[in-house]
mmCIF file with all atom_site columns, C-alpha atoms in Angstrom:
data_model
loop_
_atom_site.group_PDB
_atom_site.id
_atom_site.type_symbol
_atom_site.label_atom_id
_atom_site.label_alt_id
_atom_site.label_comp_id
_atom_site.label_asym_id
_atom_site.label_entity_id
_atom_site.label_seq_id
_atom_site.pdbx_PDB_ins_code
_atom_site.Cartn_x
_atom_site.Cartn_y
_atom_site.Cartn_z
_atom_site.occupancy
_atom_site.B_iso_or_equiv
_atom_site.pdbx_formal_charge
_atom_site.auth_seq_id
_atom_site.auth_comp_id
_atom_site.auth_asym_id
_atom_site.auth_atom_id
_atom_site.pdbx_PDB_model_num
ATOM 1   C CA . MET A 1 1   ? 1.418   -55.100 33.921 1.00 88.00 ? 95  MET A CA 1
ATOM 2   C CA . GLU A 1 2   ? 4.343   -55.125 36.318 1.00 92.00 ? 96  GLU A CA 1
ATOM 3   C CA . ILE A 1 3   ? 3.757   -54.730 40.016 1.00 94.00 ? 97  ILE A CA 1
ATOM 4   C CA . GLU A 1 4   ? 5.882   -54.780 43.130 1.00 94.00 ? 98  GLU A CA 1
ATOM 5   C CA . VAL A 1 5   ? 5.382   -57.866 45.260 1.00 95.00 ? 99  VAL A CA 1
ATOM 6   C CA . SER A 1 6   ? 4.931   -55.835 48.436 1.00 94.00 ? 100 SER A CA 1
ATOM 7   C CA . SER A 1 7   ? 1.959   -54.028 46.901 1.00 94.00 ? 101 SER A CA 1
ATOM 8   C CA . LEU A 1 8   ? 0.062   -57.324 47.180 1.00 96.00 ? 102 LEU A CA 1
ATOM 9   C CA . TYR A 1 9   ? 0.287   -57.461 50.952 1.00 96.00 ? 103 TYR A CA 1
ATOM 10  C CA . GLY A 1 10  ? -2.983  -56.566 52.604 1.00 96.00 ? 104 GLY A CA 1
ATOM 11  C CA . GLN A 1 11  ? -4.977  -56.681 49.367 1.00 96.00 ? 105 GLN A CA 1
ATOM 12  C CA . ASP A 1 12  ? -8.433  -58.208 49.478 1.00 97.00 ? 106 ASP A CA 1
ATOM 13  C CA . MET A 1 13  ? -9.082  -61.281 47.378 1.00 96.00 ? 107 MET A CA 1
ATOM 14  C CA . TYR A 1 14  ? -12.411 -62.051 45.736 1.00 95.00 ? 108 TYR A CA 1
ATOM 15  C CA . THR A 1 15  ? -13.521 -64.660 43.244 1.00 94.00 ? 109 THR A CA 1
ATOM 16  C CA . ASP A 1 16  ? -14.678 -63.515 39.816 1.00 92.00 ? 110 ASP A CA 1
ATOM 17  C CA . ARG A 1 17  ? -18.229 -64.063 41.069 1.00 91.00 ? 111 ARG A CA 1
ATOM 18  C CA . GLY A 1 18  ? -17.760 -61.537 43.821 1.00 91.00 ? 112 GLY A CA 1
ATOM 19  C CA . VAL A 1 19  ? -17.260 -63.895 46.763 1.00 92.00 ? 113 VAL A CA 1
ATOM 20  C CA . TYR A 1 20  ? -14.835 -62.594 49.381 1.00 94.00 ? 114 TYR A CA 1
ATOM 21  C CA . ILE A 1 21  ? -11.932 -64.980 50.078 1.00 94.00 ? 115 ILE A CA 1
ATOM 22  C CA . GLY A 1 22  ? -9.637  -63.130 52.470 1.00 95.00 ? 116 GLY A CA 1
ATOM 23  C CA . LYS A 1 23  ? -6.653  -60.825 52.810 1.00 97.00 ? 117 LYS A CA 1
ATOM 24  C CA . ILE A 1 24  ? -3.244  -61.473 51.253 1.00 97.00 ? 118 ILE A CA 1
ATOM 25  C CA . GLU A 1 25  ? -0.693  -61.923 53.991 1.00 96.00 ? 119 GLU A CA 1
ATOM 26  C CA . ASP A 1 26  ? 2.328   -63.167 52.083 1.00 96.00 ? 120 ASP A CA 1
ATOM 27  C CA . VAL A 1 27  ? 3.516   -64.286 48.676 1.00 96.00 ? 121 VAL A CA 1
ATOM 28  C CA . SER A 1 28  ? 5.153   -67.645 48.063 1.00 96.00 ? 122 SER A CA 1
ATOM 29  C CA . VAL A 1 29  ? 7.956   -67.539 45.516 1.00 95.00 ? 123 VAL A CA 1
ATOM 30  C CA . ASP A 1 30  ? 9.383   -70.485 43.571 1.00 94.00 ? 124 ASP A CA 1
ATOM 31  C CA . ILE A 1 31  ? 13.064  -69.629 43.266 1.00 91.00 ? 125 ILE A CA 1
ATOM 32  C CA . LYS A 1 32  ? 13.902  -72.260 40.674 1.00 91.00 ? 126 LYS A CA 1
ATOM 33  C CA . GLU A 1 33  ? 11.045  -71.276 38.389 1.00 92.00 ? 127 GLU A CA 1
ATOM 34  C CA . LYS A 1 34  ? 11.551  -67.590 39.192 1.00 93.00 ? 128 LYS A CA 1
ATOM 35  C CA . ARG A 1 35  ? 7.860   -67.002 39.607 1.00 94.00 ? 129 ARG A CA 1
ATOM 36  C CA . ILE A 1 36  ? 5.175   -66.569 42.221 1.00 96.00 ? 130 ILE A CA 1
ATOM 37  C CA . SER A 1 37  ? 3.796   -69.960 43.177 1.00 95.00 ? 131 SER A CA 1
ATOM 38  C CA . GLY A 1 38  ? 1.007   -68.905 45.499 1.00 96.00 ? 132 GLY A CA 1
ATOM 39  C CA . LEU A 1 39  ? -0.615  -66.249 47.620 1.00 96.00 ? 133 LEU A CA 1
ATOM 40  C CA . ALA A 1 40  ? -0.950  -66.849 51.345 1.00 96.00 ? 134 ALA A CA 1
ATOM 41  C CA . VAL A 1 41  ? -4.360  -65.609 52.430 1.00 96.00 ? 135 VAL A CA 1
ATOM 42  C CA . LYS A 1 42  ? -5.596  -65.013 55.945 1.00 95.00 ? 136 LYS A CA 1
ATOM 43  C CA . ASN A 1 43  ? -8.820  -63.740 57.457 1.00 93.00 ? 137 ASN A CA 1
ATOM 44  C CA . ILE A 1 44  ? -10.589 -66.386 55.368 1.00 92.00 ? 138 ILE A CA 1
ATOM 45  C CA . ASN A 1 45  ? -14.283 -66.067 54.662 1.00 91.00 ? 139 ASN A CA 1
ATOM 46  C CA . PRO A 1 46  ? -15.604 -69.281 56.298 1.00 88.00 ? 140 PRO A CA 1
ATOM 47  C CA . ASN A 1 47  ? -18.380 -69.527 53.690 1.00 85.00 ? 141 ASN A CA 1
ATOM 48  C CA . ALA A 1 48  ? -15.818 -69.658 50.895 1.00 83.00 ? 142 ALA A CA 1
ATOM 49  C CA . PHE A 1 49  ? -13.249 -71.999 52.420 1.00 80.00 ? 143 PHE A CA 1
ATOM 50  C CA . ASP A 1 50  ? -13.474 -74.537 55.161 1.00 80.00 ? 144 ASP A CA 1
ATOM 51  C CA . VAL A 1 51  ? -10.062 -74.014 56.769 1.00 79.00 ? 145 VAL A CA 1
ATOM 52  C CA . GLY A 1 52  ? -10.812 -75.694 60.070 1.00 80.00 ? 146 GLY A CA 1
ATOM 53  C CA . LYS A 1 53  ? -8.249  -74.698 62.662 1.00 81.00 ? 147 LYS A CA 1
ATOM 54  C CA . ARG A 1 54  ? -5.668  -73.515 60.163 1.00 83.00 ? 148 ARG A CA 1
ATOM 55  C CA . LYS A 1 55  ? -4.971  -69.802 60.017 1.00 85.00 ? 149 LYS A CA 1
ATOM 56  C CA . GLY A 1 56  ? -5.160  -69.459 56.271 1.00 91.00 ? 150 GLY A CA 1
ATOM 57  C CA . VAL A 1 57  ? -4.789  -71.002 52.856 1.00 92.00 ? 151 VAL A CA 1
ATOM 58  C CA . ILE A 1 58  ? -2.330  -70.714 49.992 1.00 93.00 ? 152 ILE A CA 1
ATOM 59  C CA . ILE A 1 59  ? -4.075  -69.926 46.729 1.00 94.00 ? 153 ILE A CA 1
ATOM 60  C CA . PRO A 1 60  ? -2.119  -71.194 43.679 1.00 94.00 ? 154 PRO A CA 1
ATOM 61  C CA . TYR A 1 61  ? -1.115  -68.261 41.491 1.00 95.00 ? 155 TYR A CA 1
ATOM 62  C CA . ARG A 1 62  ? -2.614  -69.934 38.407 1.00 94.00 ? 156 ARG A CA 1
ATOM 63  C CA . TRP A 1 63  ? -6.072  -69.286 39.911 1.00 94.00 ? 157 TRP A CA 1
ATOM 64  C CA . VAL A 1 64  ? -5.465  -65.544 39.816 1.00 95.00 ? 158 VAL A CA 1
ATOM 65  C CA . THR A 1 65  ? -7.337  -63.829 36.985 1.00 94.00 ? 159 THR A CA 1
ATOM 66  C CA . ALA A 1 66  ? -6.739  -60.147 37.750 1.00 93.00 ? 160 ALA A CA 1
ATOM 67  C CA . ILE A 1 67  ? -4.701  -57.890 40.005 1.00 94.00 ? 161 ILE A CA 1
ATOM 68  C CA . GLY A 1 68  ? -5.622  -54.248 40.513 1.00 91.00 ? 162 GLY A CA 1
ATOM 69  C CA . ASP A 1 69  ? -6.894  -52.571 43.642 1.00 92.00 ? 163 ASP A CA 1
ATOM 70  C CA . ILE A 1 70  ? -8.072  -56.032 44.668 1.00 94.00 ? 164 ILE A CA 1
ATOM 71  C CA . VAL A 1 71  ? -7.148  -59.528 43.523 1.00 96.00 ? 165 VAL A CA 1
ATOM 72  C CA . LEU A 1 72  ? -9.602  -61.723 41.637 1.00 96.00 ? 166 LEU A CA 1
ATOM 73  C CA . ILE A 1 73  ? -9.337  -65.503 41.385 1.00 95.00 ? 167 ILE A CA 1
ATOM 74  C CA . LYS A 1 74  ? -11.322 -68.102 39.494 1.00 92.00 ? 168 LYS A CA 1
ATOM 75  C CA . HIS A 1 75  ? -14.482 -69.047 41.289 1.00 84.00 ? 169 HIS A CA 1
ATOM 76  C CA . VAL A 1 76  ? -13.971 -72.185 43.314 1.00 71.00 ? 170 VAL A CA 1
ATOM 77  C CA . ARG A 1 77  ? -16.859 -74.122 44.641 1.00 66.00 ? 171 ARG A CA 1
ATOM 78  C CA . SER A 1 78  ? -16.515 -74.152 48.380 1.00 56.00 ? 172 SER A CA 1
ATOM 79  C CA . ARG A 1 79  ? -16.083 -77.484 50.021 1.00 51.00 ? 173 ARG A CA 1
ATOM 80  C CA . VAL A 1 80  ? -18.940 -76.681 52.374 1.00 51.00 ? 174 VAL A CA 1
ATOM 81  C CA . ALA A 1 81  ? -21.308 -76.014 49.487 1.00 54.00 ? 175 ALA A CA 1
ATOM 82  C CA . GLU A 1 82  ? -20.047 -79.115 47.718 1.00 56.00 ? 176 GLU A CA 1
ATOM 83  C CA . LYS A 1 83  ? -20.816 -81.322 50.697 1.00 57.00 ? 177 LYS A CA 1
ATOM 84  C CA . GLU A 1 84  ? -24.285 -79.848 50.963 1.00 59.00 ? 178 GLU A CA 1
ATOM 85  C CA . ARG A 1 85  ? -24.854 -80.372 47.262 1.00 60.00 ? 179 ARG A CA 1
ATOM 86  C CA . GLU A 1 86  ? -23.745 -83.988 47.527 1.00 63.00 ? 180 GLU A CA 1
ATOM 87  C CA . LYS A 1 87  ? -25.992 -84.496 50.489 1.00 63.00 ? 181 LYS A CA 1
ATOM 88  C CA . GLY A 1 88  ? -28.830 -82.994 48.465 1.00 65.00 ? 182 GLY A CA 1
ATOM 89  C CA . LYS A 1 89  ? -28.107 -85.348 45.583 1.00 65.00 ? 183 LYS A CA 1
ATOM 90  C CA . GLU A 1 90  ? -28.108 -88.354 47.847 1.00 67.00 ? 184 GLU A CA 1
ATOM 91  C CA . GLU A 1 91  ? -31.421 -87.322 49.328 1.00 67.00 ? 185 GLU A CA 1
ATOM 92  C CA . GLU A 1 92  ? -32.809 -86.833 45.840 1.00 69.00 ? 186 GLU A CA 1
ATOM 93  C CA . LYS A 1 93  ? -31.546 -90.257 44.862 1.00 69.00 ? 187 LYS A CA 1
ATOM 94  C CA . GLY A 1 94  ? -33.132 -91.768 47.927 1.00 69.00 ? 188 GLY A CA 1
ATOM 95  C CA . GLU A 1 95  ? -36.431 -90.111 47.120 1.00 70.00 ? 189 GLU A CA 1
ATOM 96  C CA . ARG A 1 96  ? -36.322 -91.324 43.535 1.00 71.00 ? 190 ARG A CA 1
ATOM 97  C CA . GLU A 1 97  ? -35.635 -94.849 44.669 1.00 71.00 ? 191 GLU A CA 1
ATOM 98  C CA . ARG A 1 98  ? -38.513 -94.680 47.100 1.00 71.00 ? 192 ARG A CA 1
ATOM 99  C CA . GLU A 1 99  ? -40.772 -93.479 44.286 1.00 70.00 ? 193 GLU A CA 1
ATOM 100 C CA . LYS A 1 100 ? -39.855 -96.560 42.276 1.00 65.00 ? 194 LYS A CA 1
ATOM 101 C CA . MET B 2 1   ? 14.016  -75.192 49.722 1.00 53.00 ? 243 MET B CA 1
ATOM 102 C CA . GLU B 2 2   ? 12.588  -74.028 46.446 1.00 82.00 ? 244 GLU B CA 1
ATOM 103 C CA . LYS B 2 3   ? 9.595   -72.161 47.722 1.00 90.00 ? 245 LYS B CA 1
ATOM 104 C CA . ILE B 2 4   ? 10.149  -69.219 49.975 1.00 91.00 ? 246 ILE B CA 1
ATOM 105 C CA . SER B 2 5   ? 8.065   -66.457 51.464 1.00 92.00 ? 247 SER B CA 1
ATOM 106 C CA . ALA B 2 6   ? 8.568   -63.218 49.570 1.00 92.00 ? 248 ALA B CA 1
ATOM 107 C CA . GLN B 2 7   ? 8.611   -61.342 52.866 1.00 91.00 ? 249 GLN B CA 1
ATOM 108 C CA . LYS B 2 8   ? 11.679  -63.327 53.883 1.00 91.00 ? 250 LYS B CA 1
ATOM 109 C CA . LEU B 2 9   ? 13.463  -62.297 50.698 1.00 92.00 ? 251 LEU B CA 1
ATOM 110 C CA . ASN B 2 10  ? 13.320  -58.626 51.536 1.00 91.00 ? 252 ASN B CA 1
ATOM 111 C CA . GLU B 2 11  ? 16.208  -57.232 53.550 1.00 90.00 ? 253 GLU B CA 1
ATOM 112 C CA . LYS B 2 12  ? 18.492  -59.978 52.193 1.00 95.00 ? 254 LYS B CA 1
ATOM 113 C CA . MET B 2 13  ? 21.903  -58.852 51.017 1.00 97.00 ? 255 MET B CA 1
ATOM 114 C CA . VAL B 2 14  ? 22.486  -58.867 47.270 1.00 97.00 ? 256 VAL B CA 1
ATOM 115 C CA . MET B 2 15  ? 26.004  -59.851 46.169 1.00 96.00 ? 257 MET B CA 1
ATOM 116 C CA . ASP B 2 16  ? 27.537  -60.294 42.762 1.00 94.00 ? 258 ASP B CA 1
ATOM 117 C CA . SER B 2 17  ? 29.332  -63.503 41.841 1.00 94.00 ? 259 SER B CA 1
ATOM 118 C CA . GLU B 2 18  ? 32.679  -61.815 42.411 1.00 93.00 ? 260 GLU B CA 1
ATOM 119 C CA . GLY B 2 19  ? 31.811  -61.438 46.067 1.00 91.00 ? 261 GLY B CA 1
ATOM 120 C CA . SER B 2 20  ? 31.199  -57.740 46.298 1.00 92.00 ? 262 SER B CA 1
ATOM 121 C CA . GLU B 2 21  ? 28.130  -56.404 47.989 1.00 95.00 ? 263 GLU B CA 1
ATOM 122 C CA . MET B 2 22  ? 25.611  -54.685 45.754 1.00 96.00 ? 264 MET B CA 1
ATOM 123 C CA . GLY B 2 23  ? 23.017  -53.725 48.299 1.00 96.00 ? 265 GLY B CA 1
ATOM 124 C CA . ILE B 2 24  ? 19.952  -54.850 50.209 1.00 97.00 ? 266 ILE B CA 1
ATOM 125 C CA . LEU B 2 25  ? 16.845  -56.213 48.523 1.00 97.00 ? 267 LEU B CA 1
ATOM 126 C CA . HIS B 2 26  ? 13.974  -53.806 49.001 1.00 96.00 ? 268 HIS B CA 1
ATOM 127 C CA . ASN B 2 27  ? 11.290  -55.306 46.802 1.00 96.00 ? 269 ASN B CA 1
ATOM 128 C CA . THR B 2 28  ? 10.648  -57.619 43.858 1.00 96.00 ? 270 THR B CA 1
ATOM 129 C CA . VAL B 2 29  ? 8.817   -56.781 40.647 1.00 96.00 ? 271 VAL B CA 1
ATOM 130 C CA . VAL B 2 30  ? 6.555   -59.376 39.011 1.00 96.00 ? 272 VAL B CA 1
ATOM 131 C CA . ASP B 2 31  ? 4.554   -59.610 35.827 1.00 95.00 ? 273 ASP B CA 1
ATOM 132 C CA . ALA B 2 32  ? 1.011   -59.706 37.194 1.00 93.00 ? 274 ALA B CA 1
ATOM 133 C CA . GLU B 2 33  ? -0.348  -61.856 34.337 1.00 92.00 ? 275 GLU B CA 1
ATOM 134 C CA . THR B 2 34  ? 2.236   -64.624 34.454 1.00 93.00 ? 276 THR B CA 1
ATOM 135 C CA . GLY B 2 35  ? 3.535   -64.314 38.000 1.00 94.00 ? 277 GLY B CA 1
ATOM 136 C CA . LEU B 2 36  ? 7.088   -64.312 36.654 1.00 96.00 ? 278 LEU B CA 1
ATOM 137 C CA . LEU B 2 37  ? 9.603   -62.380 38.711 1.00 96.00 ? 279 LEU B CA 1
ATOM 138 C CA . THR B 2 38  ? 11.148  -59.733 36.500 1.00 96.00 ? 280 THR B CA 1
ATOM 139 C CA . GLU B 2 39  ? 13.262  -57.440 38.649 1.00 95.00 ? 281 GLU B CA 1
ATOM 140 C CA . LEU B 2 40  ? 14.954  -56.962 41.986 1.00 96.00 ? 282 LEU B CA 1
ATOM 141 C CA . VAL B 2 41  ? 14.539  -53.547 43.562 1.00 97.00 ? 283 VAL B CA 1
ATOM 142 C CA . VAL B 2 42  ? 17.753  -53.017 45.513 1.00 97.00 ? 284 VAL B CA 1
ATOM 143 C CA . LYS B 2 43  ? 18.857  -50.335 47.928 1.00 97.00 ? 285 LYS B CA 1
ATOM 144 C CA . PRO B 2 44  ? 22.403  -49.920 46.623 1.00 96.00 ? 286 PRO B CA 1
ATOM 145 C CA . ALA B 2 45  ? 25.454  -50.171 48.856 1.00 95.00 ? 287 ALA B CA 1
ATOM 146 C CA . SER B 2 46  ? 27.171  -46.816 49.187 1.00 93.00 ? 288 SER B CA 1
ATOM 147 C CA . GLU B 2 47  ? 30.294  -47.940 47.319 1.00 92.00 ? 289 GLU B CA 1
ATOM 148 C CA . LEU B 2 48  ? 28.327  -49.292 44.327 1.00 91.00 ? 290 LEU B CA 1
ATOM 149 C CA . ASP B 2 49  ? 28.496  -47.447 41.007 1.00 89.00 ? 291 ASP B CA 1
ATOM 150 C CA . THR B 2 50  ? 24.770  -47.042 40.415 1.00 89.00 ? 292 THR B CA 1
ATOM 151 C CA . SER B 2 51  ? 25.155  -45.331 37.039 1.00 88.00 ? 293 SER B CA 1
ATOM 152 C CA . ARG B 2 52  ? 25.408  -48.772 35.384 1.00 87.00 ? 294 ARG B CA 1
ATOM 153 C CA . PHE B 2 53  ? 21.888  -49.671 36.453 1.00 91.00 ? 295 PHE B CA 1
ATOM 154 C CA . ARG B 2 54  ? 18.382  -48.564 35.761 1.00 92.00 ? 296 ARG B CA 1
ATOM 155 C CA . GLN B 2 55  ? 17.298  -46.469 38.693 1.00 92.00 ? 297 GLN B CA 1
ATOM 156 C CA . GLU B 2 56  ? 14.030  -45.875 40.411 1.00 91.00 ? 298 GLU B CA 1
ATOM 157 C CA . GLY B 2 57  ? 14.300  -43.143 42.992 1.00 93.00 ? 299 GLY B CA 1
ATOM 158 C CA . ASN B 2 58  ? 16.968  -44.202 45.463 1.00 94.00 ? 300 ASN B CA 1
ATOM 159 C CA . TYR B 2 59  ? 16.818  -47.790 44.285 1.00 96.00 ? 301 TYR B CA 1
ATOM 160 C CA . ILE B 2 60  ? 18.382  -49.694 41.421 1.00 95.00 ? 302 ILE B CA 1
ATOM 161 C CA . LEU B 2 61  ? 16.664  -52.351 39.324 1.00 95.00 ? 303 LEU B CA 1
ATOM 162 C CA . ILE B 2 62  ? 18.480  -55.617 38.635 1.00 95.00 ? 304 ILE B CA 1
ATOM 163 C CA . PRO B 2 63  ? 16.905  -58.036 36.113 1.00 95.00 ? 305 PRO B CA 1
ATOM 164 C CA . PHE B 2 64  ? 15.749  -61.176 37.918 1.00 95.00 ? 306 PHE B CA 1
ATOM 165 C CA . ASP B 2 65  ? 17.225  -63.490 35.273 1.00 93.00 ? 307 ASP B CA 1
ATOM 166 C CA . THR B 2 66  ? 20.700  -62.543 36.476 1.00 94.00 ? 308 THR B CA 1
ATOM 167 C CA . VAL B 2 67  ? 19.972  -64.206 39.836 1.00 95.00 ? 309 VAL B CA 1
ATOM 168 C CA . LYS B 2 68  ? 22.178  -67.255 40.322 1.00 93.00 ? 310 LYS B CA 1
ATOM 169 C CA . ALA B 2 69  ? 21.236  -68.356 43.813 1.00 92.00 ? 311 ALA B CA 1
ATOM 170 C CA . ILE B 2 70  ? 19.127  -67.425 46.775 1.00 93.00 ? 312 ILE B CA 1
ATOM 171 C CA . GLY B 2 71  ? 20.155  -68.594 50.196 1.00 91.00 ? 313 GLY B CA 1
ATOM 172 C CA . ASP B 2 72  ? 21.151  -66.462 53.136 1.00 93.00 ? 314 ASP B CA 1
ATOM 173 C CA . VAL B 2 73  ? 22.144  -63.882 50.544 1.00 96.00 ? 315 VAL B CA 1
ATOM 174 C CA . ILE B 2 74  ? 21.061  -63.328 46.948 1.00 96.00 ? 316 ILE B CA 1
ATOM 175 C CA . VAL B 2 75  ? 23.816  -63.935 44.400 1.00 96.00 ? 317 VAL B CA 1
ATOM 176 C CA . VAL B 2 76  ? 23.588  -62.350 40.969 1.00 96.00 ? 318 VAL B CA 1
ATOM 177 C CA . ASP B 2 77  ? 25.783  -63.231 37.996 1.00 95.00 ? 319 ASP B CA 1
ATOM 178 C CA . SER B 2 78  ? 28.299  -60.421 37.377 1.00 90.00 ? 320 SER B CA 1
ATOM 179 C CA . GLU B 2 79  ? 28.828  -61.441 33.745 1.00 90.00 ? 321 GLU B CA 1
ATOM 180 C CA . LYS B 2 80  ? 25.124  -61.406 32.991 1.00 89.00 ? 322 LYS B CA 1
ATOM 181 C CA . ILE B 2 81  ? 24.824  -57.981 34.560 1.00 85.00 ? 323 ILE B CA 1
ATOM 182 C CA . GLN B 2 82  ? 27.676  -56.752 32.362 1.00 83.00 ? 324 GLN B CA 1
ATOM 183 C CA . GLU B 2 83  ? 25.860  -58.098 29.314 1.00 82.00 ? 325 GLU B CA 1
ATOM 184 C CA . GLN B 2 84  ? 22.573  -56.514 30.335 1.00 73.00 ? 326 GLN B CA 1
ATOM 185 C CA . VAL B 2 85  ? 24.276  -53.192 30.939 1.00 65.00 ? 327 VAL B CA 1
ATOM 186 C CA . ARG B 2 86  ? 25.977  -53.251 27.571 1.00 62.00 ? 328 ARG B CA 1
ATOM 187 C CA . ALA B 2 87  ? 22.785  -54.227 25.774 1.00 60.00 ? 329 ALA B CA 1
#
């Protein structure tokens, strides 16, 4: 399917598991490769991405799985969730060691 | 400077490699699956013979693989365009 680049601006981005990521603000183009390299996303869902003080993120185009009325990307585990999971694992480990 | 914001591309002048102005870039067409840029949507300059090109409303479509360089202006290869038109 061929689309005009400007039709991407303002589109909402979700992961394929339905998690909201943000709104597409701009498109990054690789001139040498003649292809889209990434999508600049703003209005980031803080539960999906820990962006800190930055205004947005650039999502690599290879993560994109579908473009229609919205844009879908592969589900990425959020860094926040990852940290919590690691913390959980460490606690589990600690408990197991205590049990021994 | 290989990566550039697509918003900055729009409104750039499109010239052929012989130095004549073709028009102003209005939009870019991509293949949604691959992300490959396929076409330039150009608002043609008034002196340009638009009958050589595929048209879409008031705009003409120029195949992206004829693009030679992108800097302050976009340069497309005149010879390649000739070939594409003949084909």
